Amino acid sequence: MKPCLALFLASLLVLLSGCTAAGRTDPVSDSAVLVLEGSGTVVYADGAESTLTAEQERLLLSFFDRWYQSLAQLEAEDLSEFFCDSHQADYSAAALDLQVGIRQAQPLDYTLTGYSFVLEVESAEENEDGSIRVRLSEDSVQNFAALPGVDSKRFDTSHTFVMQQEGNGWLIRNHSQFDPLVSTLLYAYMEEYADGQWDPERFRGLDFTQDYIDAVPGYLEQVVEQAELRQQQAAEETTAQAAEEPYDREAAVAYADQWIEERSGDWADYTGSGGNCQNYASQVLYAGGIPMDIQGDYIWKWYDDTVSNRGVTWGRSSSWSGVKQFIDYAAGNTGYGLAAEVGAPYDTGEPGDLIHMGVDSDWRHTVVITQPVSDGSGQVVDYLVDSNTANLQDYPASLYGYTDQILVHILGWNQN
């Protein structure tokens, strides 16, 4: 998903209509808050011109704490008391139901044994009506019951809130956050209303919060169906042939762990122009010894940022930074360069392999496996992964949120 779409969506979902009564009669104030148990912190980004009041900070901390307590027990708790708009409360409840449902659909115990989060406020601007628009970035650590001793980390998750004062306290009027279902809906709107071409003016004022609410049950059905198919696929036999040269998985994973929050200055960063996930994954393969390939019909290279799909020692091939183009390269390449099995049996992944994610086999994202995760019988049923855009470390692949996953098992590379 292009970041420009995400930024537009943040403004798209900030509805400036007046608040209507939700389930809560009194706003969150000093006398009515959740016990946070020290799990959350609010900090301010360098350059942030405004700060929030203690009540406003407490509202945000209480909302996030309720969210994580719901994930901890895999039972969605009521969020309506934090909202002054009942429809927006329903929208956030649907988003929480989606996250809980995704975790419930997996064969492992993904309840939480611990969590912490830091909310870095990037801006807090007062609107003409007295409401406050807050843009913040969330870093979190989640500890899953199925993964003792593992800190699963998410960095730089963007949120936009609009808060307004009600009586003697503050409530949330709107909360927008990007997830794979939002991405799916936005792509559908683009195809239907703009012929697939990005035209912000044609989307100005568009509200698909109800579409999101309506889509959650069907989306969860797809999640369950695809999770079952992956486990069925585990019984299949691999047909992969050995490569001539090995893949240094240890070096690949070491590189993956190093460049999650930060970006290597040796390469371009596409975070702001389409996403950095496949660019990052290609760098991981290169760090593991897979050479650039300018031979034959399938090219995989990065010499500079100029797009070039020719077999020359300059430019960047589409397969280096494009998810679908990389899959085409990995599946089609023969002779010199990468040897991989695209669509390998799901339980055959190893550290340094790639998983591509999407919806209805429309592949949109790439992650790097750092560790297989097995059930009580020793069967591999999930993976811990690292990724860019979103920035994740040792996070369960099954919980990312996309319905579909395909394993690309790296065999090594060939000289001929």
Tab-separated table of C-alpha atoms in Angstrom:
chain	number	residue	atom	x	y	z
A	1	MET	CA	0.000	0.000	0.000
A	2	LYS	CA	1.343	3.362	-0.961
A	3	PRO	CA	1.958	5.652	2.035
A	4	CYS	CA	0.258	8.519	0.170
A	5	LEU	CA	-2.940	6.458	0.265
A	6	ALA	CA	-2.471	5.856	3.959
A	7	LEU	CA	-1.990	9.551	4.612
A	8	PHE	CA	-5.077	10.367	2.579
A	9	LEU	CA	-7.066	7.737	4.420
A	10	ALA	CA	-6.156	9.302	7.744
A	11	SER	CA	-7.799	12.523	6.617
A	12	LEU	CA	-10.585	10.634	4.850
A	13	LEU	CA	-11.736	8.981	8.057
A	14	VAL	CA	-11.567	12.094	10.221
A	15	LEU	CA	-15.232	12.989	10.081
A	16	LEU	CA	-15.936	16.430	11.460
A	17	SER	CA	-19.616	15.876	12.102
A	18	GLY	CA	-21.012	16.554	15.545
A	19	CYS	CA	-20.977	13.824	18.166
A	20	THR	CA	-24.018	11.761	18.988
A	21	ALA	CA	-24.674	9.805	22.132
A	22	ALA	CA	-22.819	6.523	22.471
A	23	GLY	CA	-22.894	4.003	25.286
A	24	ARG	CA	-21.125	6.350	27.685
A	25	THR	CA	-22.907	9.164	29.501
A	26	ASP	CA	-19.885	10.751	31.187
A	27	PRO	CA	-16.605	11.521	29.412
A	28	VAL	CA	-13.290	10.159	30.615
A	29	SER	CA	-11.951	12.500	33.262
A	30	ASP	CA	-9.699	12.426	36.308
A	31	SER	CA	-12.399	10.648	38.282
A	32	ALA	CA	-13.299	7.982	35.678
A	33	VAL	CA	-10.377	6.180	34.080
A	34	LEU	CA	-9.032	2.696	33.631
A	35	VAL	CA	-6.176	1.453	35.742
A	36	LEU	CA	-3.266	1.463	33.308
A	37	GLU	CA	-0.903	-0.656	35.393
A	38	GLY	CA	2.093	1.138	33.912
A	39	SER	CA	1.704	-0.530	30.507
A	40	GLY	CA	1.481	2.631	28.423
A	41	THR	CA	3.421	5.863	28.027
A	42	VAL	CA	2.876	9.077	26.089
A	43	VAL	CA	5.937	10.892	24.744
A	44	TYR	CA	6.369	13.739	22.286
A	45	ALA	CA	8.272	13.737	19.026
A	46	ASP	CA	11.081	16.203	18.486
A	47	GLY	CA	9.527	19.276	16.953
A	48	ALA	CA	6.024	18.649	18.285
A	49	GLU	CA	4.678	22.157	18.856
A	50	SER	CA	1.816	21.288	21.195
A	51	THR	CA	1.313	18.900	24.080
A	52	LEU	CA	-1.818	17.264	25.414
A	53	THR	CA	-3.379	17.812	28.794
A	54	ALA	CA	-3.202	15.086	31.409
A	55	GLU	CA	-6.871	14.232	30.746
A	56	GLN	CA	-6.275	13.922	27.007
A	57	GLU	CA	-3.244	11.705	27.560
A	58	ARG	CA	-5.254	9.583	29.970
A	59	LEU	CA	-8.013	9.121	27.408
A	60	LEU	CA	-5.528	7.801	24.855
A	61	LEU	CA	-3.794	5.546	27.368
A	62	SER	CA	-7.118	4.171	28.586
A	63	PHE	CA	-8.284	3.431	25.048
A	64	PHE	CA	-5.082	1.577	24.127
A	65	ASP	CA	-5.019	-0.292	27.415
A	66	ARG	CA	-8.586	-1.509	26.858
A	67	TRP	CA	-7.576	-2.567	23.344
A	68	TYR	CA	-4.627	-4.620	24.576
A	69	GLN	CA	-6.570	-6.108	27.465
A	70	SER	CA	-9.040	-7.363	24.863
A	71	LEU	CA	-6.202	-8.911	22.873
A	72	ALA	CA	-4.756	-10.387	26.056
A	73	GLN	CA	-7.866	-12.478	26.701
A	74	LEU	CA	-9.062	-12.697	23.062
A	75	GLU	CA	-12.403	-11.253	24.029
A	76	ALA	CA	-13.340	-7.822	22.713
A	77	GLU	CA	-14.229	-5.463	25.536
A	78	ASP	CA	-16.592	-2.528	25.104
A	79	LEU	CA	-14.920	0.576	23.654
A	80	SER	CA	-18.017	2.764	23.414
A	81	GLU	CA	-17.349	4.617	26.673
A	82	PHE	CA	-14.369	6.329	25.040
A	83	PHE	CA	-16.392	7.737	22.119
A	84	CYS	CA	-18.926	10.501	21.699
A	85	ASP	CA	-19.985	9.220	18.261
A	86	SER	CA	-21.767	5.856	18.309
A	87	HIS	CA	-20.927	5.062	14.681
A	88	GLN	CA	-17.228	5.655	15.266
A	89	ALA	CA	-17.456	3.481	18.370
A	90	ASP	CA	-18.931	0.722	16.200
A	91	TYR	CA	-16.132	1.184	13.669
A	92	SER	CA	-13.419	0.787	16.314
A	93	ALA	CA	-15.282	-2.181	17.785
A	94	ALA	CA	-15.276	-3.840	14.353
A	95	ALA	CA	-11.529	-3.249	14.024
A	96	LEU	CA	-10.996	-4.835	17.441
A	97	ASP	CA	-13.273	-7.757	16.554
A	98	LEU	CA	-11.133	-8.307	13.461
A	99	GLN	CA	-7.903	-8.443	15.439
A	100	VAL	CA	-9.382	-10.756	18.069
A	101	GLY	CA	-10.892	-12.992	15.392
A	102	ILE	CA	-7.625	-13.300	13.483
A	103	ARG	CA	-5.881	-14.488	16.645
A	104	GLN	CA	-8.669	-16.892	17.549
A	105	ALA	CA	-8.426	-18.473	14.082
A	106	GLN	CA	-4.861	-19.673	14.595
A	107	PRO	CA	-3.844	-23.122	15.916
A	108	LEU	CA	-1.713	-21.615	18.707
A	109	ASP	CA	-2.576	-19.809	21.938
A	110	TYR	CA	-2.163	-16.163	20.995
A	111	THR	CA	-3.503	-14.715	24.211
A	112	LEU	CA	-1.090	-12.225	25.764
A	113	THR	CA	0.955	-12.726	28.890
A	114	GLY	CA	2.275	-9.172	28.746
A	115	TYR	CA	2.311	-6.009	26.664
A	116	SER	CA	3.610	-2.475	26.662
A	117	PHE	CA	3.196	0.468	24.330
A	118	VAL	CA	4.621	3.923	23.753
A	119	LEU	CA	2.548	6.605	22.022
A	120	GLU	CA	4.713	9.258	20.397
A	121	VAL	CA	2.607	12.333	19.673
A	122	GLU	CA	3.731	13.928	16.421
A	123	SER	CA	1.184	16.758	16.344
A	124	ALA	CA	-1.804	18.010	18.314
A	125	GLU	CA	-3.790	20.695	16.506
A	126	GLU	CA	-6.891	22.501	17.691
A	127	ASN	CA	-9.712	22.688	15.145
A	128	GLU	CA	-12.061	25.647	14.800
A	129	ASP	CA	-14.752	23.853	16.800
A	130	GLY	CA	-12.397	23.308	19.743
A	131	SER	CA	-11.712	19.648	19.032
A	132	ILE	CA	-8.127	18.364	18.972
A	133	ARG	CA	-6.668	16.391	16.089
A	134	VAL	CA	-3.820	14.171	17.294
A	135	ARG	CA	-1.428	12.313	15.063
A	136	LEU	CA	0.735	9.770	16.851
A	137	SER	CA	3.005	6.808	16.242
A	138	GLU	CA	2.690	3.671	18.368
A	139	ASP	CA	5.500	1.283	19.319
A	140	SER	CA	4.412	-1.881	21.103
A	141	VAL	CA	5.757	-5.110	22.559
A	142	GLN	CA	3.456	-8.110	22.848
A	143	ASN	CA	4.251	-11.334	24.691
A	144	PHE	CA	2.193	-14.281	23.472
A	145	ALA	CA	1.375	-17.334	25.572
A	146	ALA	CA	2.483	-19.589	22.709
A	147	LEU	CA	5.865	-17.851	22.455
A	148	PRO	CA	7.461	-17.736	25.922
A	149	GLY	CA	10.488	-15.492	26.113
A	150	VAL	CA	9.760	-13.744	22.792
A	151	ASP	CA	9.182	-9.998	22.522
A	152	SER	CA	7.072	-9.467	19.399
A	153	LYS	CA	7.519	-5.834	18.408
A	154	ARG	CA	5.599	-3.412	16.212
A	155	PHE	CA	7.127	-0.037	15.447
A	156	ASP	CA	5.715	3.194	14.027
A	157	THR	CA	2.032	2.268	13.744
A	158	SER	CA	0.267	5.485	12.704
A	159	HIS	CA	-2.966	6.657	14.335
A	160	THR	CA	-5.081	9.781	13.971
A	161	PHE	CA	-7.543	10.781	16.683
A	162	VAL	CA	-10.010	13.631	16.918
A	163	MET	CA	-10.937	14.324	20.535
A	164	GLN	CA	-13.487	16.766	21.843
A	165	GLN	CA	-14.493	17.978	25.271
A	166	GLU	CA	-17.779	16.738	26.663
A	167	GLY	CA	-18.838	18.136	30.017
A	168	ASN	CA	-15.847	17.988	32.334
A	169	GLY	CA	-13.739	15.576	30.283
A	170	TRP	CA	-12.705	14.424	26.818
A	171	LEU	CA	-13.984	11.770	24.413
A	172	ILE	CA	-12.874	10.427	21.041
A	173	ARG	CA	-14.889	11.629	18.067
A	174	ASN	CA	-12.853	9.722	15.494
A	175	HIS	CA	-9.999	7.229	15.353
A	176	SER	CA	-8.388	6.063	12.104
A	177	GLN	CA	-5.756	3.370	11.764
A	178	PHE	CA	-4.499	1.510	8.724
A	179	ASP	CA	-4.881	-2.271	8.482
A	180	PRO	CA	-5.074	-4.819	5.634
A	181	LEU	CA	-8.881	-4.667	5.470
A	182	VAL	CA	-8.759	-0.885	5.083
A	183	SER	CA	-6.214	-1.447	2.317
A	184	THR	CA	-8.519	-3.939	0.606
A	185	LEU	CA	-11.503	-1.585	0.723
A	186	LEU	CA	-9.481	1.358	-0.516
A	187	TYR	CA	-8.174	-0.608	-3.485
A	188	ALA	CA	-11.743	-1.649	-4.310
A	189	TYR	CA	-12.886	1.976	-4.239
A	190	MET	CA	-10.002	3.016	-6.441
A	191	GLU	CA	-10.870	0.389	-9.041
A	192	GLU	CA	-14.580	1.202	-8.996
A	193	TYR	CA	-14.511	4.979	-8.910
A	194	ALA	CA	-11.192	5.993	-10.397
A	195	ASP	CA	-10.345	3.188	-12.814
A	196	GLY	CA	-7.409	2.238	-10.613
A	197	GLN	CA	-5.835	5.682	-10.917
A	198	TRP	CA	-5.066	7.681	-7.802
A	199	ASP	CA	-7.105	10.891	-7.800
A	200	PRO	CA	-7.497	12.338	-4.278
A	201	GLU	CA	-10.195	14.804	-5.306
A	202	ARG	CA	-12.501	11.995	-6.373
A	203	PHE	CA	-12.210	10.477	-2.898
A	204	ARG	CA	-12.520	13.660	-0.868
A	205	GLY	CA	-15.130	13.240	1.840
A	206	LEU	CA	-15.634	9.537	1.121
A	207	ASP	CA	-16.647	7.533	4.190
A	208	PHE	CA	-16.531	3.739	4.088
A	209	THR	CA	-16.608	3.069	7.817
A	210	GLN	CA	-19.920	1.219	7.415
A	211	ASP	CA	-18.430	-0.851	4.602
A	212	TYR	CA	-15.598	-1.795	6.965
A	213	ILE	CA	-18.043	-2.809	9.696
A	214	ASP	CA	-20.042	-4.881	7.205
A	215	ALA	CA	-16.909	-6.506	5.728
A	216	VAL	CA	-15.382	-7.818	8.967
A	217	PRO	CA	-17.407	-11.082	9.260
A	218	GLY	CA	-16.690	-12.124	5.668
A	219	TYR	CA	-13.051	-11.157	5.965
A	220	LEU	CA	-12.691	-13.293	9.084
A	221	GLU	CA	-14.238	-16.224	7.212
A	222	GLN	CA	-11.483	-15.841	4.615
A	223	VAL	CA	-8.861	-15.718	7.363
A	224	VAL	CA	-10.128	-18.998	8.834
A	225	GLU	CA	-10.402	-20.667	5.423
A	226	GLN	CA	-6.883	-19.686	4.385
A	227	ALA	CA	-5.408	-20.724	7.753
A	228	GLU	CA	-6.953	-24.173	7.297
A	229	LEU	CA	-5.657	-24.423	3.724
A	230	ARG	CA	-2.126	-23.610	4.874
A	231	GLN	CA	-2.237	-26.424	7.394
A	232	GLN	CA	-3.565	-28.835	4.769
A	233	GLN	CA	-0.755	-27.783	2.451
A	234	ALA	CA	1.755	-28.792	5.116
A	235	ALA	CA	1.183	-32.432	4.194
A	236	GLU	CA	2.376	-31.871	0.618
A	237	GLU	CA	5.778	-32.966	-0.614
A	238	THR	CA	8.279	-30.423	-1.891
A	239	THR	CA	9.498	-30.781	-5.472
A	240	ALA	CA	12.388	-28.349	-5.152
A	241	GLN	CA	15.808	-29.160	-6.580
A	242	ALA	CA	18.998	-28.384	-4.681
A	243	ALA	CA	20.903	-25.240	-5.659
A	244	GLU	CA	24.581	-25.176	-6.573
A	245	GLU	CA	25.526	-22.549	-3.995
A	246	PRO	CA	24.214	-22.185	-0.418
A	247	TYR	CA	22.183	-19.401	1.143
A	248	ASP	CA	23.684	-17.951	4.337
A	249	ARG	CA	20.552	-17.869	6.459
A	250	GLU	CA	22.328	-16.667	9.579
A	251	ALA	CA	23.731	-13.623	7.772
A	252	ALA	CA	20.362	-12.935	6.162
A	253	VAL	CA	18.475	-12.937	9.468
A	254	ALA	CA	21.177	-10.841	11.153
A	255	TYR	CA	20.698	-8.210	8.441
A	256	ALA	CA	16.914	-8.428	8.777
A	257	ASP	CA	17.114	-7.824	12.530
A	258	GLN	CA	19.456	-4.865	12.068
A	259	TRP	CA	17.323	-2.828	9.664
A	260	ILE	CA	13.762	-2.817	10.977
A	261	GLU	CA	13.255	0.644	12.433
A	262	GLU	CA	16.162	2.235	10.623
A	263	ARG	CA	17.067	2.008	6.929
A	264	SER	CA	20.505	1.208	5.539
A	265	GLY	CA	22.171	4.165	3.868
A	266	ASP	CA	23.617	1.819	1.244
A	267	TRP	CA	20.232	1.493	-0.442
A	268	ALA	CA	17.301	3.689	-1.397
A	269	ASP	CA	14.336	3.775	0.984
A	270	TYR	CA	10.898	3.378	-0.623
A	271	THR	CA	8.890	3.800	2.566
A	272	GLY	CA	7.423	7.026	1.199
A	273	SER	CA	6.886	5.840	-2.367
A	274	GLY	CA	5.073	2.533	-2.429
A	275	GLY	CA	6.490	0.765	0.624
A	276	ASN	CA	9.890	-0.655	1.538
A	277	CYS	CA	8.926	-4.276	2.248
A	278	GLN	CA	10.258	-5.984	-0.881
A	279	ASN	CA	13.273	-3.678	-1.117
A	280	TYR	CA	14.127	-4.736	2.444
A	281	ALA	CA	13.553	-8.424	1.651
A	282	SER	CA	15.788	-8.189	-1.417
A	283	GLN	CA	18.522	-6.649	0.713
A	284	VAL	CA	18.141	-9.569	3.140
A	285	LEU	CA	18.646	-12.087	0.325
A	286	TYR	CA	21.662	-10.169	-0.930
A	287	ALA	CA	23.131	-10.138	2.596
A	288	GLY	CA	22.665	-13.912	2.618
A	289	GLY	CA	24.820	-14.288	-0.474
A	290	ILE	CA	22.265	-14.292	-3.301
A	291	PRO	CA	23.939	-12.365	-6.152
A	292	MET	CA	22.298	-9.766	-8.354
A	293	ASP	CA	21.161	-11.294	-11.619
A	294	ILE	CA	21.361	-9.542	-14.988
A	295	GLN	CA	21.404	-12.715	-17.080
A	296	GLY	CA	18.540	-14.236	-19.035
A	297	ASP	CA	14.891	-13.196	-19.221
A	298	TYR	CA	14.464	-12.607	-15.491
A	299	ILE	CA	16.429	-9.777	-13.879
A	300	TRP	CA	16.973	-8.944	-10.184
A	301	LYS	CA	19.288	-6.047	-9.394
A	302	TRP	CA	19.827	-2.734	-7.627
A	303	TYR	CA	22.777	-0.601	-8.731
A	304	ASP	CA	21.037	2.755	-8.409
A	305	ASP	CA	17.510	4.124	-8.148
A	306	THR	CA	16.856	4.419	-11.888
A	307	VAL	CA	14.271	1.863	-13.002
A	308	SER	CA	15.808	-0.531	-15.537
A	309	ASN	CA	14.707	-4.072	-16.319
A	310	ARG	CA	17.524	-4.628	-18.774
A	311	GLY	CA	20.546	-6.846	-18.216
A	312	VAL	CA	22.953	-3.994	-17.530
A	313	THR	CA	25.020	-3.006	-14.488
A	314	TRP	CA	23.042	0.089	-13.635
A	315	GLY	CA	19.531	0.838	-12.427
A	316	ARG	CA	16.975	-1.061	-10.382
A	317	SER	CA	14.810	-3.898	-11.627
A	318	SER	CA	11.115	-3.898	-10.754
A	319	SER	CA	11.672	-7.298	-9.154
A	320	TRP	CA	13.983	-5.786	-6.548
A	321	SER	CA	11.339	-3.603	-4.922
A	322	GLY	CA	8.000	-4.837	-6.300
A	323	VAL	CA	6.193	-7.693	-4.540
A	324	LYS	CA	4.477	-9.216	-7.570
A	325	GLN	CA	7.505	-8.664	-9.794
A	326	PHE	CA	9.769	-10.425	-7.303
A	327	ILE	CA	7.425	-13.413	-7.191
A	328	ASP	CA	7.575	-13.576	-10.993
A	329	TYR	CA	11.380	-13.495	-10.850
A	330	ALA	CA	11.650	-16.135	-8.125
A	331	ALA	CA	9.201	-18.438	-9.908
A	332	GLY	CA	10.587	-17.968	-13.409
A	333	ASN	CA	14.338	-17.663	-13.000
A	334	THR	CA	16.485	-20.535	-14.240
A	335	GLY	CA	20.214	-20.732	-14.685
A	336	TYR	CA	22.303	-18.054	-12.994
A	337	GLY	CA	21.016	-16.379	-9.837
A	338	LEU	CA	18.366	-17.090	-7.245
A	339	ALA	CA	16.982	-20.602	-6.895
A	340	ALA	CA	13.707	-20.652	-4.960
A	341	GLU	CA	10.496	-22.615	-4.587
A	342	VAL	CA	7.492	-20.294	-4.834
A	343	GLY	CA	4.448	-21.751	-3.110
A	344	ALA	CA	6.472	-24.270	-1.125
A	345	PRO	CA	4.589	-26.407	1.438
A	346	TYR	CA	3.853	-23.999	4.252
A	347	ASP	CA	5.645	-25.993	6.946
A	348	THR	CA	8.980	-26.110	5.064
A	349	GLY	CA	10.041	-22.522	5.752
A	350	GLU	CA	13.399	-21.725	7.327
A	351	PRO	CA	14.987	-18.564	8.727
A	352	GLY	CA	15.719	-16.193	5.857
A	353	ASP	CA	12.857	-17.445	3.670
A	354	LEU	CA	10.155	-15.035	2.537
A	355	ILE	CA	6.389	-14.986	2.965
A	356	HIS	CA	4.289	-12.921	0.590
A	357	MET	CA	0.902	-11.729	1.809
A	358	GLY	CA	-2.260	-10.423	0.209
A	359	VAL	CA	-5.978	-10.913	-0.340
A	360	ASP	CA	-7.476	-13.204	-2.992
A	361	SER	CA	-3.943	-13.985	-4.251
A	362	ASP	CA	-3.323	-10.284	-4.912
A	363	TRP	CA	0.139	-10.149	-3.325
A	364	ARG	CA	0.855	-6.833	-1.591
A	365	HIS	CA	3.421	-7.406	1.138
A	366	THR	CA	6.640	-9.300	1.907
A	367	VAL	CA	8.075	-10.434	5.252
A	368	VAL	CA	11.241	-12.306	6.252
A	369	ILE	CA	11.092	-15.448	8.395
A	370	THR	CA	13.292	-15.302	11.485
A	371	GLN	CA	12.076	-18.468	13.229
A	372	PRO	CA	9.569	-21.286	12.622
A	373	VAL	CA	6.879	-21.772	15.284
A	374	SER	CA	5.680	-25.304	16.054
A	375	ASP	CA	2.654	-26.681	17.878
A	376	GLY	CA	2.764	-29.278	20.649
A	377	SER	CA	3.307	-32.101	18.169
A	378	GLY	CA	6.318	-30.418	16.595
A	379	GLN	CA	4.443	-29.433	13.422
A	380	VAL	CA	5.409	-26.011	12.019
A	381	VAL	CA	2.210	-23.942	12.015
A	382	ASP	CA	3.447	-20.350	11.969
A	383	TYR	CA	6.551	-18.186	11.705
A	384	LEU	CA	8.092	-15.237	13.478
A	385	VAL	CA	8.871	-12.582	10.900
A	386	ASP	CA	10.637	-9.257	10.439
A	387	SER	CA	9.417	-6.636	7.981
A	388	ASN	CA	9.543	-3.044	6.793
A	389	THR	CA	6.409	-0.975	6.175
A	390	ALA	CA	5.035	-2.076	8.613
A	391	ASN	CA	8.091	-2.335	10.828
A	392	LEU	CA	7.842	-5.613	12.746
A	393	GLN	CA	10.322	-7.782	14.620
A	394	ASP	CA	9.718	-11.408	15.655
A	395	TYR	CA	5.997	-11.009	15.026
A	396	PRO	CA	3.723	-13.972	14.167
A	397	ALA	CA	3.105	-14.033	10.427
A	398	SER	CA	-0.443	-15.306	10.904
A	399	LEU	CA	-1.385	-12.197	12.900
A	400	TYR	CA	-0.303	-9.672	10.296
A	401	GLY	CA	-3.869	-9.425	9.051
A	402	TYR	CA	-3.811	-10.463	5.396
A	403	THR	CA	-5.933	-13.474	4.511
A	404	ASP	CA	-3.509	-15.123	2.054
A	405	GLN	CA	0.125	-16.155	2.470
A	406	ILE	CA	2.552	-17.876	0.122
A	407	LEU	CA	5.931	-19.263	1.174
A	408	VAL	CA	8.996	-18.597	-0.966
A	409	HIS	CA	11.612	-21.123	0.137
A	410	ILE	CA	15.119	-19.945	-0.750
A	411	LEU	CA	17.240	-22.849	-1.987
A	412	GLY	CA	20.397	-20.863	-2.712
A	413	TRP	CA	21.726	-19.750	-6.070
A	414	ASN	CA	23.121	-21.244	-9.242
A	415	GLN	CA	26.234	-20.431	-11.238
A	416	ASN	CA	24.686	-21.629	-14.490
